Structure formats: structure tokens, C-alpha cells
Short mmCIF file of C-alpha atoms in Angstrom, two decimals:
data_model
loop_
_atom_site.label_atom_id
_atom_site.label_comp_id
_atom_site.label_asym_id
_atom_site.label_seq_id
_atom_site.Cartn_x
_atom_site.Cartn_y
_atom_site.Cartn_z
CA MET A 1 6.68 -12.58 -33.67
CA LYS A 2 4.72 -13.18 -30.51
CA THR A 3 5.66 -16.74 -29.65
CA GLN A 4 4.62 -17.73 -26.15
CA ARG A 5 6.73 -20.02 -24.03
CA ARG A 6 6.21 -21.37 -20.59
CA ALA A 7 9.08 -20.95 -18.15
CA GLY A 8 9.34 -22.11 -14.54
CA ALA A 9 10.11 -19.67 -11.74
CA ALA A 10 10.58 -20.30 -8.02
CA ALA A 11 8.68 -17.29 -6.79
CA ALA A 12 6.71 -15.71 -9.65
CA ALA A 13 5.18 -16.19 -13.07
CA LEU A 14 5.32 -13.68 -15.89
CA LEU A 15 2.15 -13.47 -17.95
CA LEU A 16 1.43 -12.27 -21.48
CA GLY A 17 2.50 -8.65 -21.69
CA GLY A 18 4.16 -7.65 -24.97
CA ALA A 19 2.23 -5.13 -27.05
CA GLY A 20 2.64 -4.65 -30.80
CA VAL A 21 6.24 -4.93 -31.97
CA LEU A 22 8.09 -3.28 -34.81
CA LEU A 23 9.29 -5.29 -37.75
CA ALA A 24 13.03 -5.72 -38.14
CA PRO A 25 14.95 -5.38 -41.40
CA SER A 26 15.28 -8.44 -43.58
CA THR A 27 18.94 -8.79 -42.62
CA ALA A 28 18.04 -9.33 -38.97
CA GLN A 29 18.11 -12.62 -37.17
CA ALA A 30 15.79 -12.61 -34.17
CA ALA A 31 14.83 -15.12 -31.52
CA VAL A 32 12.76 -15.13 -28.36
CA ILE A 33 15.14 -15.91 -25.50
CA ASP A 34 14.27 -17.01 -21.97
CA VAL A 35 15.90 -14.66 -19.49
CA GLN A 36 16.20 -15.58 -15.81
CA TYR A 37 16.10 -12.37 -13.82
CA ASP A 38 17.77 -12.32 -10.41
CA CYS A 39 16.19 -9.42 -8.55
CA LYS A 40 17.29 -7.43 -5.53
CA THR A 41 14.06 -6.51 -3.79
CA PRO A 42 13.47 -4.73 -0.46
CA ILE A 43 12.49 -8.09 1.05
CA GLY A 44 15.36 -10.12 -0.34
CA ASP A 45 16.62 -11.78 -3.50
CA LYS A 46 14.02 -13.21 -5.89
CA SER A 47 14.18 -14.88 -9.32
CA ALA A 48 11.80 -15.32 -12.24
CA VAL A 49 11.98 -16.16 -15.95
CA SER A 50 10.53 -14.29 -18.92
CA PRO A 51 10.91 -14.84 -22.68
CA ILE A 52 12.36 -11.64 -24.17
CA ASP A 53 11.98 -10.43 -27.77
CA ILE A 54 14.11 -7.59 -29.20
CA LYS A 55 13.30 -5.97 -32.57
CA GLY A 56 15.28 -3.38 -34.53
CA VAL A 57 14.16 -0.94 -37.25
CA LYS A 58 16.44 1.44 -39.22
CA GLU A 59 15.58 5.05 -38.48
CA GLY A 60 17.85 7.73 -39.95
CA ASP A 61 21.43 7.11 -38.86
CA GLY A 62 20.37 4.74 -36.11
CA TYR A 63 18.13 1.84 -35.23
CA LYS A 64 15.07 1.91 -33.04
CA LEU A 65 15.20 -1.03 -30.63
CA THR A 66 12.07 -2.44 -29.01
CA MET A 67 12.26 -4.90 -26.14
CA SER A 68 9.09 -6.90 -25.49
CA PHE A 69 8.17 -9.22 -22.65
CA GLN A 70 6.37 -12.21 -24.11
CA LYS A 71 4.92 -12.81 -20.66
CA GLY A 72 3.86 -10.22 -18.12
CA VAL A 73 3.77 -10.33 -14.36
CA SER A 74 1.36 -12.26 -12.20
CA SER A 75 -1.83 -10.57 -11.11
CA SER A 76 -1.69 -8.02 -8.33
CA PRO A 77 -3.69 -8.88 -5.18
CA ILE A 78 -4.58 -5.19 -4.80
CA GLN A 79 -5.26 -2.36 -7.22
CA LEU A 80 -2.35 -0.37 -8.60
CA GLY A 81 -3.13 3.24 -9.43
CA ALA A 82 -2.44 4.84 -12.79
CA GLY A 83 1.21 5.81 -13.10
CA ALA A 84 2.26 3.55 -10.22
CA MET A 85 4.74 1.44 -12.19
CA THR A 86 7.53 2.56 -14.57
CA PRO A 87 9.88 0.04 -16.26
CA SER A 88 13.28 0.51 -17.94
CA ALA A 89 16.11 -1.76 -19.04
CA VAL A 90 19.50 -1.97 -20.74
CA ILE A 91 20.20 -3.84 -23.98
CA VAL A 92 23.77 -5.12 -24.28
CA VAL A 93 25.41 -4.67 -27.70
CA ASP A 94 28.25 -7.00 -28.77
CA GLY A 95 30.07 -7.93 -31.95
CA ALA A 96 31.43 -5.19 -34.20
CA GLU A 97 30.80 -2.78 -31.35
CA LYS A 98 30.52 -3.30 -27.63
CA THR A 99 28.22 -0.89 -25.80
CA SER A 100 24.83 -0.72 -24.14
CA VAL A 101 21.55 0.95 -25.05
CA PRO A 102 19.04 2.20 -22.44
CA VAL A 103 15.41 1.45 -23.24
CA THR A 104 12.42 2.83 -21.39
CA GLY A 105 8.68 2.38 -21.30
CA PRO A 106 5.74 4.49 -20.15
CA ALA A 107 4.12 4.14 -16.76
CA ASN A 108 0.83 2.29 -16.69
CA ALA A 109 -1.73 4.73 -18.07
CA GLU A 110 -4.73 3.12 -16.41
CA PRO A 111 -5.25 1.64 -12.94
CA ILE A 112 -4.55 -2.08 -12.76
CA PRO A 113 -7.48 -3.78 -11.00
CA ALA A 114 -6.89 -6.36 -8.34
CA ASN A 115 -6.39 -9.91 -9.60
CA THR A 116 -5.73 -8.66 -13.14
CA PRO A 117 -2.49 -9.63 -14.92
CA ILE A 118 0.05 -6.80 -14.92
CA LYS A 119 1.35 -6.08 -18.41
CA ILE A 120 4.75 -4.48 -18.93
CA SER A 121 4.76 -2.05 -21.83
CA ASP A 122 7.30 -2.38 -24.63
CA LEU A 123 10.63 -0.72 -23.84
CA SER A 124 12.29 1.26 -26.62
CA GLY A 125 15.47 3.22 -27.29
CA THR A 126 17.76 4.27 -30.14
CA TYR A 127 21.07 2.66 -31.08
CA THR A 128 23.41 4.67 -33.32
CA PRO A 129 26.33 2.47 -34.41
CA LYS A 130 29.85 3.85 -34.40
CA LYS A 131 31.16 0.89 -36.35
CA SER A 132 29.74 -1.07 -39.25
CA GLY A 133 29.31 -4.83 -39.11
CA LYS A 134 27.35 -7.52 -37.36
CA VAL A 135 26.22 -6.76 -33.84
CA THR A 136 24.11 -8.69 -31.37
CA PHE A 137 21.55 -7.40 -28.86
CA THR A 138 20.98 -9.15 -25.54
CA ALA A 139 18.64 -8.38 -22.65
CA GLY A 140 20.47 -6.67 -19.79
CA VAL A 141 19.53 -5.20 -16.43
CA LEU A 142 15.82 -4.55 -15.87
CA THR A 143 14.73 -1.79 -13.45
CA ILE A 144 11.25 -1.25 -12.07
CA LYS A 145 10.23 1.83 -10.13
CA ALA A 146 6.93 1.61 -8.31
CA MET A 147 5.40 3.44 -5.35
CA GLY A 148 8.67 4.93 -4.19
CA THR A 149 10.67 1.70 -4.45
CA THR A 150 13.28 0.55 -6.97
CA THR A 151 13.87 -3.08 -7.85
CA THR A 152 16.81 -4.04 -10.07
CA CYS A 153 16.89 -7.38 -11.87
CA THR A 154 20.04 -8.78 -13.51
CA PRO A 155 20.05 -11.66 -16.02
CA GLY A 156 21.55 -14.62 -14.19
CA ASN A 157 21.52 -17.33 -16.85
CA ASN A 158 23.92 -15.73 -19.36
CA PRO A 159 21.16 -15.40 -21.96
CA LYS A 160 21.85 -15.64 -25.68
CA PRO A 161 21.28 -12.63 -27.96
CA SER A 162 17.68 -11.96 -28.95
CA LEU A 163 18.65 -10.10 -32.13
CA GLU A 164 21.53 -9.86 -34.63
CA LEU A 165 21.83 -7.03 -37.16
CA ASP A 166 24.27 -6.10 -39.91
CA VAL A 167 24.54 -2.39 -39.14
CA THR A 168 25.99 0.57 -40.96
CA ALA A 169 27.68 3.37 -39.07
CA PRO A 170 26.84 6.90 -40.24
CA GLY A 171 28.92 7.64 -43.32
CA GLY A 172 30.09 4.01 -43.59
CA THR A 173 29.10 0.84 -45.39
CA THR A 174 28.16 -2.57 -44.12
CA GLY A 175 31.13 -4.85 -44.03
CA GLY A 176 30.46 -7.26 -41.23
CA THR A 177 33.99 -6.77 -39.91
CA THR A 178 34.77 -7.63 -36.35
CA GLY A 179 37.92 -5.56 -35.96
CA SER A 180 39.28 -4.59 -32.58
CA THR A 181 36.66 -3.16 -30.35
CA THR A 182 36.60 -1.47 -27.01
CA THR A 183 34.44 -2.70 -24.25
CA GLY A 184 31.83 -0.15 -23.37
CA GLY A 185 29.52 -0.17 -20.39
CA THR A 186 27.55 -3.31 -19.88
CA THR A 187 24.88 -4.12 -17.36
CA GLY A 188 25.76 -2.70 -14.02
CA GLY A 189 25.19 -4.31 -10.67
CA SER A 190 21.73 -4.02 -9.27
CA THR A 191 20.97 -1.49 -6.62
CA THR A 192 18.15 -1.32 -4.21
CA GLY A 193 16.56 1.90 -3.07
CA GLY A 194 16.70 1.30 0.64
CA SER A 195 14.67 3.66 2.75
CA THR A 196 16.11 5.42 5.74
CA THR A 197 14.98 4.15 9.06
CA GLY A 198 14.01 6.12 12.07
CA GLY A 199 12.43 5.27 15.36
CA SER A 200 8.89 3.98 15.28
CA THR A 201 6.11 5.43 17.32
CA THR A 202 3.21 3.52 18.73
CA GLY A 203 0.88 6.47 18.80
CA SER A 204 -0.66 5.50 22.13
CA THR A 205 -3.13 7.99 23.51
CA THR A 206 -2.46 9.48 26.91
CA THR A 207 -5.43 9.41 29.17
CA GLY A 208 -5.77 12.52 31.15
CA GLY A 209 -7.94 12.49 34.23
CA SER A 210 -11.51 13.46 33.47
CA THR A 211 -13.05 16.23 35.52
CA THR A 212 -16.55 16.12 36.87
CA GLY A 213 -18.29 19.40 37.05
CA GLY A 214 -20.07 18.97 40.34
CA SER A 215 -23.12 21.20 40.76
CA THR A 216 -23.05 23.91 43.38
CA SER A 217 -25.79 24.50 45.88
CA GLY A 218 -26.26 28.18 46.27
CA GLY A 219 -27.21 27.79 49.92
CA SER A 220 -30.41 29.71 49.39
CA THR A 221 -33.75 28.38 48.36
CA THR A 222 -35.42 29.39 45.15
CA GLY A 223 -39.03 29.99 45.90
CA GLY A 224 -39.18 27.24 48.50
CA SER A 225 -37.59 24.47 46.42
CA THR A 226 -33.88 23.78 46.39
CA THR A 227 -31.78 23.10 43.32
CA GLY A 228 -29.95 20.20 44.95
CA GLY A 229 -28.47 17.65 42.55
CA SER A 230 -27.05 18.38 39.14
CA THR A 231 -29.01 20.57 36.79
CA THR A 232 -29.81 19.53 33.23
CA GLY A 233 -29.62 22.93 31.63
CA GLY A 234 -33.32 22.99 30.90
CA SER A 235 -33.91 19.46 29.61
CA THR A 236 -33.19 16.01 30.93
CA ALA A 237 -32.01 12.97 29.02
CA GLY A 238 -34.52 10.61 30.55
CA GLY A 239 -32.30 9.73 33.47
CA SER A 240 -29.63 8.07 31.28
CA THR A 241 -25.90 8.20 31.83
CA THR A 242 -25.64 10.91 29.19
CA GLY A 243 -27.38 13.40 31.48
CA GLY A 244 -26.72 17.10 31.42
CA SER A 245 -23.51 19.04 31.68
CA GLY A 246 -22.95 17.80 35.19
CA GLY A 247 -23.25 14.11 34.23
CA GLN A 248 -20.85 11.53 32.82
CA THR A 249 -18.71 12.67 29.90
CA ASP A 250 -16.34 9.74 29.31
CA PHE A 251 -17.69 6.42 28.06
CA PRO A 252 -15.08 3.66 27.78
CA GLY A 253 -16.01 0.78 25.51
CA LYS A 254 -15.09 -2.88 25.73
CA ALA A 255 -12.65 -4.73 23.47
CA VAL A 256 -14.40 -6.99 20.94
CA ASP A 257 -12.71 -9.44 18.59
CA VAL A 258 -13.28 -8.51 14.96
CA THR A 259 -12.54 -10.80 12.02
CA TYR A 260 -11.61 -9.09 8.76
CA ASP A 261 -11.59 -10.44 5.21
CA CYS A 262 -8.99 -8.53 3.17
CA GLY A 263 -9.26 -10.78 0.14
CA ALA A 264 -6.08 -11.94 -1.59
CA VAL A 265 -3.97 -9.38 0.27
CA VAL A 266 -4.15 -11.33 3.52
CA PRO A 267 -5.12 -14.97 2.93
CA GLY A 268 -6.94 -16.32 5.96
CA GLY A 269 -8.04 -12.87 7.09
CA ILE A 270 -7.26 -10.94 10.28
CA LYS A 271 -8.60 -11.14 13.82
CA THR A 272 -7.96 -8.23 16.17
CA PRO A 273 -9.48 -6.71 19.31
CA VAL A 274 -11.09 -3.31 18.66
CA THR A 275 -12.20 -0.87 21.35
CA ILE A 276 -14.52 2.10 20.76
CA SER A 277 -14.66 4.81 23.43
CA ALA A 278 -16.46 8.15 23.47
CA LYS A 279 -16.22 11.55 25.12
CA LYS A 280 -19.35 13.69 25.28
CA ASN A 281 -18.92 17.19 23.89
CA GLY A 282 -22.20 19.07 24.14
CA GLY A 283 -24.64 16.87 22.26
CA ASP A 284 -21.95 15.22 20.12
CA TYR A 285 -19.54 12.41 20.91
CA ALA A 286 -15.84 12.36 20.09
CA LEU A 287 -14.98 8.76 19.27
CA THR A 288 -11.61 7.04 19.65
CA VAL A 289 -10.98 3.58 18.20
CA LYS A 290 -8.02 1.45 19.25
CA THR A 291 -6.65 -1.79 17.82
CA ALA A 292 -3.83 -4.03 19.05
CA LYS A 293 -0.46 -2.30 19.47
CA GLY A 294 2.90 -3.66 18.39
CA ALA A 295 1.63 -7.20 17.92
CA MET A 296 4.31 -8.04 15.36
CA ALA A 297 7.54 -6.72 13.90
CA SER A 298 7.64 -4.92 10.59
CA PRO A 299 8.88 -7.29 7.85
CA MET A 300 10.66 -4.43 6.09
CA GLN A 301 11.60 -0.77 6.38
CA LEU A 302 8.63 1.58 6.04
CA PRO A 303 8.95 5.33 5.40
CA ALA A 304 7.15 7.98 7.42
CA GLY A 305 3.61 8.48 6.16
CA ALA A 306 3.39 5.00 4.65
CA LEU A 307 0.37 3.69 6.53
CA LYS A 308 -2.89 5.50 7.28
CA PRO A 309 -5.87 3.60 8.77
CA SER A 310 -9.58 4.37 8.81
CA MET A 311 -12.65 2.45 9.95
CA ASP A 312 -16.42 2.58 9.63
CA ILE A 313 -18.34 2.39 12.92
CA LYS A 314 -21.78 0.86 12.43
CA LEU A 315 -24.67 2.35 14.41
CA GLY A 316 -27.53 0.24 15.72
CA GLY A 317 -30.51 0.51 18.02
CA ALA A 318 -32.19 3.91 17.95
CA ASP A 319 -29.87 5.29 15.26
CA SER A 320 -28.54 3.87 12.00
CA GLY A 321 -25.79 4.48 9.47
CA THR A 322 -22.04 4.65 9.95
CA VAL A 323 -19.49 7.00 11.45
CA LYS A 324 -16.07 7.17 9.80
CA VAL A 325 -13.01 7.44 12.00
CA THR A 326 -9.49 8.02 10.71
CA GLY A 327 -6.00 7.83 12.13
CA PRO A 328 -2.85 9.73 11.16
CA ALA A 329 -0.15 8.05 9.13
CA ASN A 330 2.96 6.87 10.95
CA ALA A 331 4.93 10.02 11.82
CA GLU A 332 8.36 8.39 11.78
CA PRO A 333 10.02 5.76 9.58
CA ILE A 334 9.60 2.23 10.90
CA PRO A 335 12.82 0.17 10.86
CA ASN A 336 12.87 -3.39 9.70
CA GLY A 337 11.97 -5.61 12.65
CA ALA A 338 10.52 -2.78 14.77
CA PRO A 339 7.04 -3.06 16.35
CA VAL A 340 4.29 -1.80 14.06
CA SER A 341 0.94 -0.43 15.20
CA LEU A 342 -2.15 1.09 13.69
CA THR A 343 -2.58 4.61 15.02
CA ASP A 344 -5.65 5.42 17.08
CA MET A 345 -8.57 6.54 14.90
CA THR A 346 -10.88 9.41 15.81
CA GLY A 347 -14.12 10.89 14.53
CA THR A 348 -17.28 12.69 15.66
CA TYR A 349 -20.73 11.17 16.10
CA LYS A 350 -23.67 13.60 16.02
CA PRO A 351 -26.78 11.64 17.05
CA GLY A 352 -29.66 11.73 14.60
CA LYS A 353 -32.09 9.96 16.92
CA SER A 354 -32.75 9.87 20.66
CA GLY A 355 -32.41 6.61 22.56
CA LYS A 356 -29.96 3.80 23.12
CA VAL A 357 -27.45 3.51 20.26
CA THR A 358 -24.90 0.72 19.79
CA LEU A 359 -21.50 1.21 18.14
CA THR A 360 -19.89 -1.76 16.35
CA PRO A 361 -16.53 -1.88 14.49
CA ASP A 362 -17.09 -2.40 10.76
CA GLN A 363 -14.92 -2.11 7.63
CA LEU A 364 -11.22 -1.33 8.12
CA THR A 365 -9.28 0.45 5.36
CA ILE A 366 -5.53 1.02 5.11
CA ASP A 367 -4.11 3.55 2.66
CA VAL A 368 -0.50 2.74 1.79
CA THR A 369 1.80 5.44 0.37
CA MET A 370 5.42 4.44 -0.15
CA ALA A 371 6.74 7.86 -1.25
CA PRO A 372 5.52 11.49 -0.99
CA GLY A 373 3.28 12.28 -3.93
CA SER A 374 2.98 8.66 -5.05
CA THR A 375 -0.38 7.06 -5.71
CA PRO A 376 -1.78 5.54 -2.49
CA ILE A 377 -2.95 1.96 -2.51
CA ASN A 378 -6.35 1.49 -0.89
CA VAL A 379 -6.75 -1.85 0.90
CA PRO A 380 -10.29 -2.52 2.21
CA CYS A 381 -10.91 -5.22 4.82
CA LYS A 382 -14.52 -6.28 5.34
CA ALA A 383 -15.63 -7.15 8.86
CA THR A 384 -17.14 -10.65 8.71
CA ALA A 385 -17.56 -11.06 12.48
CA SER A 386 -17.81 -8.24 15.02
CA GLY A 387 -19.65 -7.16 18.15
CA VAL A 388 -20.95 -4.14 20.03
CA SER A 389 -18.10 -2.30 21.72
CA LEU A 390 -20.07 0.64 23.17
CA GLU A 391 -23.67 1.67 23.91
CA LEU A 392 -24.72 5.30 24.33
CA ASP A 393 -28.01 6.87 25.45
CA THR A 394 -28.27 9.76 23.02
CA THR A 395 -30.33 12.85 22.42
CA ALA A 396 -30.97 13.82 18.79
CA GLN A 397 -29.08 16.90 17.67
CA PRO A 398 -30.08 19.44 15.01
CA GLY A 399 -28.50 18.32 11.78
CA GLY A 400 -27.58 15.02 13.37
CA SER A 401 -27.22 12.00 11.16
CA GLY A 402 -26.02 8.45 11.39
CA SER A 403 -23.32 9.12 8.83
CA THR A 404 -20.86 11.84 9.78
CA THR A 405 -17.58 13.10 8.45
CA ALA A 406 -14.42 11.64 9.84
CA GLY A 407 -12.53 13.32 12.62
CA GLY A 408 -8.99 14.52 12.27
CA SER A 409 -5.91 13.03 13.76
CA SER A 410 -6.08 15.15 16.89
CA ALA A 411 -6.66 13.48 20.23
CA ALA A 412 -10.14 14.96 20.67
CA ALA A 413 -11.12 12.24 23.11
CA SER A 414 -8.12 12.21 25.36
CA GLY A 415 -9.91 12.30 28.71
CA GLY A 416 -10.33 9.15 30.79
CA LEU A 417 -10.72 6.65 27.92
CA ALA A 418 -10.14 2.95 28.44
CA GLU A 419 -7.01 1.54 26.85
CA THR A 420 -8.21 -2.04 26.58
CA GLY A 421 -6.80 -4.45 24.06
CA ALA A 422 -3.64 -2.45 23.55
CA GLN A 423 -1.28 -5.33 24.19
CA ASP A 424 -3.39 -8.12 22.71
CA ASP A 425 -2.27 -10.02 19.63
CA GLY A 426 -4.26 -8.98 16.62
CA GLY A 427 -4.97 -6.82 13.64
CA ILE A 428 -1.64 -5.12 13.32
CA LYS A 429 -0.87 -8.12 11.19
CA ALA A 430 -2.89 -6.27 8.57
CA LEU A 431 -0.43 -3.42 8.65
CA ALA A 432 2.63 -5.58 8.20
CA LEU A 433 1.05 -7.76 5.57
CA VAL A 434 -0.29 -4.85 3.57
CA ALA A 435 3.06 -3.11 3.79
CA GLY A 436 4.68 -6.33 2.67
CA THR A 437 2.36 -6.50 -0.31
CA VAL A 438 3.21 -2.95 -1.30
CA ILE A 439 6.93 -3.57 -1.12
CA LEU A 440 6.48 -6.76 -3.10
CA LEU A 441 4.51 -4.90 -5.71
CA GLY A 442 7.24 -2.28 -5.60
CA GLY A 443 9.23 -4.99 -7.32
CA ALA A 444 6.52 -4.55 -9.95
CA VAL A 445 7.77 -7.16 -12.40
CA PHE A 446 7.13 -9.90 -9.89
CA THR A 447 4.50 -10.38 -7.21
CA PHE A 448 6.12 -12.35 -4.42
CA THR A 449 3.77 -13.17 -1.54
CA PRO A 450 5.44 -15.08 1.32
CA TRP A 451 2.28 -14.85 3.42
CA ARG A 452 2.88 -18.03 5.40
CA ARG A 453 6.17 -16.66 6.64
CA LEU A 454 4.74 -13.24 7.45
CA ARG A 455 1.49 -14.35 9.07
CA GLY A 456 2.98 -16.34 11.93
CA THR A 457 0.65 -17.63 14.61
CA ARG A 458 -1.58 -15.93 17.13
#
């Protein structure tokens, strides 16, 4: 039986999800029952309704029970990796015997694309009766583990049994008696896997004073001409600010407002100031990219290592391509309500062409990992409006190219860089909203998206 029913829910909708089900014996009486699940999630209590079907098949001394969700969860706004979601539940047994049966299902074998309905696999387990007679089977507590979070959902509408069987205990005969019974374990209270909270860090870069290697005048002439002024080490850079080793080494950029489209993850997009600065290192440039710091409070607890940003820097003018910069993940847990910031991102630009080159913030990506070893969620945000933050006068380097590998998380460009835009309101909203999405998806059965509450105003 795969009857579909529509059921209202305040915060979520469960879509078609049940796979093939096993046939029950002819003595069974089965029905699809609407179950209202009251869930304890990391962002608060949520409720949703799903029609539940339970089937039973005699296997040896016991019965194989299969619990199917006639509707699955709503579509995820971002991709879920393979193995990211694992469901389990408890089936409550009543009648001739009172007990409970745990049922489990496999994790999702394939990635779940964004905006694709999430299907919960059938949950199965074995019931071995200790007494003969008529027993009923009712949906109990549902547990979803996803991306390091645990969400527990308890039936709140006192649902009716989905299945009734006339069972035979091993060595006994069916009699349908309802003699005295003991009350075994039923559905326990829901628990939430709260994460520990530590102090948050803002990852601000210290700006050490830059040194200028002034040229020395030997005091003696060299063949009648002096070497006054800074030397270029054999070649000049056309008189630009990127002159030789005695010239400027630190190049602070200006803050430019960038608008990002993150799709369904952040309705309405994100607008944040971004600043690109550079430090000359030989012929290469160590880049540092800053976004707004602590512009909003975290809407939930986030573990250490949960959020890792990266960005593409678009080259223009004499050079072309992109340079990828990356930032380290948050080193400490971020408590609920604490300021949240994207860490500074760094990378190396090796010029492929000589001349004036512009650097413009482009696509922003946030990798979200809610537990060590769990599958990261990749959230890309496309820059729909941006501007030039920095211009450099470059000299082509051997092996130079517009596209370079990303720098590490070290502060390679710590000398004399501008710290503009650090206190402006902006793109850290992406961090909080993405984190919120992950926690919501950590509830896995339901996708709750209170974006209006989380977005606030600029």
C-alpha cells in the first residue's frame, strides 16, 4: 500500500519518500496513519506531519517490521553529500505484549542535489514476540543524525496503530489472549546533541609596521657617476610603484561593496564590503582579503572548524584569470549569540603579464563541516555586483599565470595592510545564514528556514 495523503505542517512539508514495502501476512490489519512529529532541533522546537505505514512479515521465530514514510522531507536548499543523513526510529508494541522495537535505515547512498526532495529510506527491524496474541504497532520516536547533529522527534498527536498482527511466540500457538502484561520501554524523551561552546575568535590580522629598505650611498663614485637613489637590481619596472627591492612593498586596497547571490540558501542575497591588499615578495604578491567582522550574532552554537571561507579574485587589465584565496576554519567553538566573522583569506598571485593589473572580488564559497570527518557542505555565492579593490603594476614572472593555487592560512601578508571595512555591516550574514541552514538540515527530516528572522536589516 502506498496511499498518499496530504497533511498540514506549520514549518515543513514531508514529500513522497517510502520505497518498496514488504507484504504483511493475511492476518494483519494495516493502515496509513498521520503522525505529528514534535522535534527538538538545535534552533528550537519544530513540528511536522507525515503519514506512516508499518508492515510486518513472518521470518523464522520473529517478524520483520518495515516502517515507511509515505511522504519525504522538503527539498534541501543546498547539496547534501553521500552518507550525510542517517535515520532511525522506535516502533511501540502494545496488546498481548508491551515493548518497543528499534528500526534503522541506511544513510543516503548518493548525494542529494540542491532543490531535490529528500527521501527517507525505509526503516526496518525484527520483533520476536515473547507472548502469543494480538499486538499493535505504532510509530514512536524518530531520530535523525546528520552532519554531526542529532534531532529527535516525538509523536505529539497520540497516533493510532499502523499495524495489528496475531503473533505466535516461539514454541507457542496463536491465541489472541490479552493476559496480564508488563510495560516495557516505550518511546523515550527526545534529546538534542548540543555542541560545547567556547570563545569565538575574530581572526583579525595584526598589521606590523612595514620596513623600507633605504638604499645606501657608498660615498664614493663609481667611474664618475654616483649610484644615488634606489637601485633596481638590474632592471626597472617602468617607474611604477612596484619598483625594485628598495621600492614600495605594501599595497593596501580599498573596500568595495560586493553583492552575492547564494541561491535558495540566502534569499535576497548578501552585500558586504571586501578589501584586497597585497604585499610584494620578490616578483610575487601575497594577497589578503578581508570581509566585514562580527556584523551579526551567531543564531546557534557552532563547533570549531565548522566554517571555512574561500574566494576567487578576478584579474583584469594586463593580466587575466583568477587567483584563489582561502581562510582557515574557525579555531574555537562559537557560542550561540556570539559575534561571527569570516576569517581573513590569503593566497599568492604570480603575475603572468607585465603592466597594470586590477583585482576584483568574485565568487565566495563557504565550506561547512559540523563534525570532524563529516561530509562538508559546499555553498557557492556568485558575485553579481563588484568593483576593483586594488590595482598593481606588475612584471611578468617565469611560470606566472593568472590562475594560481590558493595560499594557506598563514598571515603571509601581515605587514602594513589596510584594515578597511572591518567594522562595516555586511557579508558575515552569509556565515550565520549558511550555518543556520546546516543546523536546520541537521534536523534532516525537516527543512526549516526562518530566513526573515535571521536576515535582519542592514
